[in-house]
Coordinates of C-alpha atoms and ligand atoms in Angstrom, one line a residue:
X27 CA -23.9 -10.2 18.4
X28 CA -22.4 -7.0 18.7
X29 CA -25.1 -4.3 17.9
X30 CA -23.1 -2.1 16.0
X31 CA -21.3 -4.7 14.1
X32 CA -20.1 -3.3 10.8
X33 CA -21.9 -4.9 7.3
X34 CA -21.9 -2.6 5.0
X35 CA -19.8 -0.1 3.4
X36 CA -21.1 2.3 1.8
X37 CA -18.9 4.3 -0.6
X38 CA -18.7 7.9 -2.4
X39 CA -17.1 8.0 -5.8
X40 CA -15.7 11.2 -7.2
X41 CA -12.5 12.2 -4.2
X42 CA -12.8 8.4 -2.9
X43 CA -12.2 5.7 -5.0
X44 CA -11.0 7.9 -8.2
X45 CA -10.2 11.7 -8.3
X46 CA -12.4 13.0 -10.4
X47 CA -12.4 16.6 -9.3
X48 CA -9.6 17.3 -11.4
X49 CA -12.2 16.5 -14.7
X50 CA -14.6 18.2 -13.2
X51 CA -12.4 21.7 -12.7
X52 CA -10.9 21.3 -15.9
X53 CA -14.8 21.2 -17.5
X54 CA -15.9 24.0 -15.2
X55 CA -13.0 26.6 -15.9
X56 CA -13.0 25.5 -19.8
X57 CA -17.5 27.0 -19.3
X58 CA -16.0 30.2 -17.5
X59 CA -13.7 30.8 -19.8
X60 CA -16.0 30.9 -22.3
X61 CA -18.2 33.4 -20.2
X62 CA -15.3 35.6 -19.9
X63 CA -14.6 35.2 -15.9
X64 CA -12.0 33.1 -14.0
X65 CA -12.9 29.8 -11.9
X66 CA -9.8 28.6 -9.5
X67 CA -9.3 25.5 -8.2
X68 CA -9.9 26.9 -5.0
X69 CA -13.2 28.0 -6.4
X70 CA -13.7 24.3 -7.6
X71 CA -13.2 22.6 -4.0
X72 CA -16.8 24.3 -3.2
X73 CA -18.1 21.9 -5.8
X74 CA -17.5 18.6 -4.3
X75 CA -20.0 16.3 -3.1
X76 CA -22.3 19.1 -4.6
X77 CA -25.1 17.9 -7.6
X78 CA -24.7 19.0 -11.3
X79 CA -27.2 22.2 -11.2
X80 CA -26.3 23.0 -7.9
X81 CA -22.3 23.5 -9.0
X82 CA -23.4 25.5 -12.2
X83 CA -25.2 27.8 -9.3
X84 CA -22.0 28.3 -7.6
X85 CA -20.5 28.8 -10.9
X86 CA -22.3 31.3 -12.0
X87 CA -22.8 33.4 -8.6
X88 CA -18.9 33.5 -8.7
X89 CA -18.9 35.0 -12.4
X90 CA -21.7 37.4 -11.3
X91 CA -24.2 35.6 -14.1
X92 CA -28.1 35.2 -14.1
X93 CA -29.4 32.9 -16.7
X94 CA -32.6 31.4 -17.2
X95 CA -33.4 27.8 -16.6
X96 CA -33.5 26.8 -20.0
X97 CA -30.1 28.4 -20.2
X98 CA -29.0 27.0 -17.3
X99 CA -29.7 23.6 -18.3
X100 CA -27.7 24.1 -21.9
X101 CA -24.8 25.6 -20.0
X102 CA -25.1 22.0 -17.8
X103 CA -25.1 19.8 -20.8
X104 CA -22.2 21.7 -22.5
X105 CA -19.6 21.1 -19.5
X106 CA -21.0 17.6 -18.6
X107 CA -20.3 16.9 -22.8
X108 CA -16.5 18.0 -21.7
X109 CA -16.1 16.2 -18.7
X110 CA -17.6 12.7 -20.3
X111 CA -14.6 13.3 -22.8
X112 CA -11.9 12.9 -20.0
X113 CA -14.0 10.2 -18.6
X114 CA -14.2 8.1 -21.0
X115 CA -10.7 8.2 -21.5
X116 CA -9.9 6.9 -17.6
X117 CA -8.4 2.7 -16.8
X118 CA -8.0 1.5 -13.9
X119 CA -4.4 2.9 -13.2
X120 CA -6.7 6.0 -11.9
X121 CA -8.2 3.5 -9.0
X122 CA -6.4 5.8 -6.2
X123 CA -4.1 3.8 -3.5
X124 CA -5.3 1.1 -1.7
X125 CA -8.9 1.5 -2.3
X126 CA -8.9 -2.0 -4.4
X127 CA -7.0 -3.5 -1.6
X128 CA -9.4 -2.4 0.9
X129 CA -12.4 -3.3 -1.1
X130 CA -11.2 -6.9 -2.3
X131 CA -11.2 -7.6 1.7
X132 CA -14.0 -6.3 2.1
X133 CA -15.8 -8.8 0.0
X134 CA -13.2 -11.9 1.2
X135 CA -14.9 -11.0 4.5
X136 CA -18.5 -11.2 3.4
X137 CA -19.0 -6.9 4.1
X138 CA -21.5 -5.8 1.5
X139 CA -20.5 -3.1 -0.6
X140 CA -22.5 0.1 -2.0
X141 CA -21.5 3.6 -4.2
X142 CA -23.5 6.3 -2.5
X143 CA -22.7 9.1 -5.3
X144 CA -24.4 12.2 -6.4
X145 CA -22.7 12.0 -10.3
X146 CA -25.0 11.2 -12.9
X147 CA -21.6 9.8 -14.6
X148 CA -21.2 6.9 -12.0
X149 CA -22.0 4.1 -14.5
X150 CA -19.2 5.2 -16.8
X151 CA -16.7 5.9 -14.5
X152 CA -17.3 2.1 -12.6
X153 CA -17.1 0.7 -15.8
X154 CA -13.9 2.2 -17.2
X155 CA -12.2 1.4 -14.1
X156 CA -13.6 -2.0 -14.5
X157 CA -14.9 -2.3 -10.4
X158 CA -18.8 -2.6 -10.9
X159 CA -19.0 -6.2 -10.1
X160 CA -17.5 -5.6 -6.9
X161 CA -20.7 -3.3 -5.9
X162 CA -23.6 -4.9 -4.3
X163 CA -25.9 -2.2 -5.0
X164 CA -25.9 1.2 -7.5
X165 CA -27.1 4.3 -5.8
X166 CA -25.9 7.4 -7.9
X167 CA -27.3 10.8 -9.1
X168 CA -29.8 9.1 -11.3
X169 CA -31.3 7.3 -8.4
X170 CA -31.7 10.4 -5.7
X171 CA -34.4 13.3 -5.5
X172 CA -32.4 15.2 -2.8
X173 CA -28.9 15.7 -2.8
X174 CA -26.0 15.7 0.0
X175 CA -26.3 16.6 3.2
X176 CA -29.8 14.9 2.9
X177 CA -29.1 11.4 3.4
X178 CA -31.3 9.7 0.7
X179 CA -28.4 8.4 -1.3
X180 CA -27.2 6.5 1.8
X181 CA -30.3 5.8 3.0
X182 CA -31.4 4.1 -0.2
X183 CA -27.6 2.2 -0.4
X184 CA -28.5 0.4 3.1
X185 CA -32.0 -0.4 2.2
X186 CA -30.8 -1.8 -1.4
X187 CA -28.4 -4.2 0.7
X188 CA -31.1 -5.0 3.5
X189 CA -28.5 -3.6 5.9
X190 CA -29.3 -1.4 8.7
X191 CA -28.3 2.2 8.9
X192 CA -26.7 1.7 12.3
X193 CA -24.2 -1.6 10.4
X194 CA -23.3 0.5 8.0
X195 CA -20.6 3.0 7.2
X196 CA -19.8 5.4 4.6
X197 CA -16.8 6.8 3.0
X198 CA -16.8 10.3 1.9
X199 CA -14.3 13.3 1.2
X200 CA -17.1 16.3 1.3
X201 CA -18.4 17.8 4.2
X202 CA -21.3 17.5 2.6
X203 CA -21.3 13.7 2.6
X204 CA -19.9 13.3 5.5
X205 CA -23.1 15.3 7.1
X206 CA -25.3 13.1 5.4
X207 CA -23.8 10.0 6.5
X208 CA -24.2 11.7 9.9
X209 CA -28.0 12.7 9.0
X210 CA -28.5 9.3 8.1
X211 CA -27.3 7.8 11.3
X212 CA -24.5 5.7 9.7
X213 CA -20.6 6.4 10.3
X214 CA -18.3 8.3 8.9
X215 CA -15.2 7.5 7.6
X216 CA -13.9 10.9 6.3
X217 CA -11.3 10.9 3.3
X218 CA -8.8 14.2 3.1
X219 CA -8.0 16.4 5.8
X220 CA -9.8 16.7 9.7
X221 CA -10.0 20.1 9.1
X222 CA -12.5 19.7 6.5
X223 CA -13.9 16.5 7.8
X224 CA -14.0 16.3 11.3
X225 CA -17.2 15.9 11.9
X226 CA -16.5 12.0 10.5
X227 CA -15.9 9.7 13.1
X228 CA -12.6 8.7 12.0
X229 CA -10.8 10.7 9.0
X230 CA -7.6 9.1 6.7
X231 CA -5.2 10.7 4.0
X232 CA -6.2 7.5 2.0
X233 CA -6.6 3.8 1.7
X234 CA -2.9 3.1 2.0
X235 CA -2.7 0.2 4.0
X236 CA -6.0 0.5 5.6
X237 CA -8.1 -2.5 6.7
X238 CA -11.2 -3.9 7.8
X239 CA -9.4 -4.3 11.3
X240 CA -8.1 -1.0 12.0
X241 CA -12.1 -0.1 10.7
X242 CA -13.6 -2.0 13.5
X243 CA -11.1 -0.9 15.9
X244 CA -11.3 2.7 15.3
X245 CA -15.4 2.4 14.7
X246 CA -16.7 -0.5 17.0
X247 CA -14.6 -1.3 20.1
X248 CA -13.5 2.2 20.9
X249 CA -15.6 5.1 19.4
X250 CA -19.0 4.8 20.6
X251 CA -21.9 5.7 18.3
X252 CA -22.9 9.3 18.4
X253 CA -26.4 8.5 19.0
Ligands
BG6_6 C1 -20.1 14.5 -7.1 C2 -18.9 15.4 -7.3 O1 -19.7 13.2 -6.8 O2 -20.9 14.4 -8.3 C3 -19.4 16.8 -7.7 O3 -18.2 15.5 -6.1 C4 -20.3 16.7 -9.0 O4 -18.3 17.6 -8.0 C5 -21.4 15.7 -8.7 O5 -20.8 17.9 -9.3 C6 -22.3 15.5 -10.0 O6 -21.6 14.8 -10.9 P1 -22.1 14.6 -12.4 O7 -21.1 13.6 -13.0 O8 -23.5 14.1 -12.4 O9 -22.0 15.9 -13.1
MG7 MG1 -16.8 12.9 -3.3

């Protein structure tokens, strides 16, 4: 048996199976605003992959703000309350391209199939887009101690499968992610652009007519393992 045989998949959420970032800007800017500064979507790409507190952190360095903890945590609950309004409002049309293609193979083919997410929101997003029962095992921001690059929510994806690190791969769209699919010794499939993701061992625009084929080509018979 090949060694390096693929068996899992282990996938992000928010940027990979639905495009949440755009919920999450629209939240973030509505919380600046009301702090009197300006939050671009340039400003919100430094947020992905990134937990909850640690965003409001960036948030607030880039409005120049020092809050307490206690305010810090109100401030947290107030734009999560926002962004739970948009998603709770999302169907299935927001699945983006070819991921339920990709994943219905997946599970034809007997791969098993893990989120790896840091959002505490992953439950309610799954569910509105109606794919939970296609997930083996749950591992999202309720779940994890240490968020990405450390590779605990990966880590704890493979073991709630029984697959090995070393059969598994991951699909992310943060450097973040990527580095702790790298951390955690597991592949990378990268989702968005090389320039942000090359450290992935293979990086696509999107699921558009990708398979479990041109995955094990890419990932098994000609890119060697980078350790
Ligand atoms: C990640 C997103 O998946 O989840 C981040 O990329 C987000 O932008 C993080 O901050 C935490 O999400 P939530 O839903 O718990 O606030
Ligand atoms: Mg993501």
């Amino acid at each position: 048996m090949n060694k390096k045989e693929i068996k899992a998949c282990i996938f992000d959420l928010d940027g990979v199976i639905v495009d949440t970032a755009k919920y999450h800007y629209l939240a973030w800017k509505r919380l600046a605003t009301e702090m009197d500064f300006d939050f671009t979507e340039q400003d919100n790409e430094r947020l992905k992959g990134i937990s909850r507190m640690a965003s409001l952190d960036i948030l607030l360095e880039i409005g120049n703000k020092n809050l307490s903890d206690n305010e810090k945590e109100k401030l947290a609950a107030k734009k999560n309350a926002w962004y739970v309004d948009y998603i709770i409002k999302m169907d299935t049309t927001e699945i983006l391209p070819g991921v339920l293609d990709f994943i219905t193979e997946l599970k034809e083919k007997n791969i098993r199939i893990a989120l790896g997410s840091a959002s505490k929101n992953a439950m309610t997003i799954l569910t509105q887009i109606q794919i939970l029962d296609y997930f083996d095992a749950i591992i999202d921001g309720t779940k994890v101690n240490n968020a990405k690059p450390d590779p605990e929510v990966f880590l704890k994806g493979a073991e709630a499968l029984g697959i090995d690190p070393k059969n598994c791969v991951v699909f992310e769209d943060a450097e973040a992610g990527v580095e702790a699919a790298i951390n955690g010794k597991m592949r990378c499939v990268g989702i968005g652009s090389p320039a942000v993701l090359g450290k992935a061992n293979l990086v696509i625009p999107d699921f558009n007519n990708f398979s479990l084929q041109q995955l094990n080509n890419t990932l098994v018979k000609v890119k060697p393992l980078p350790f």
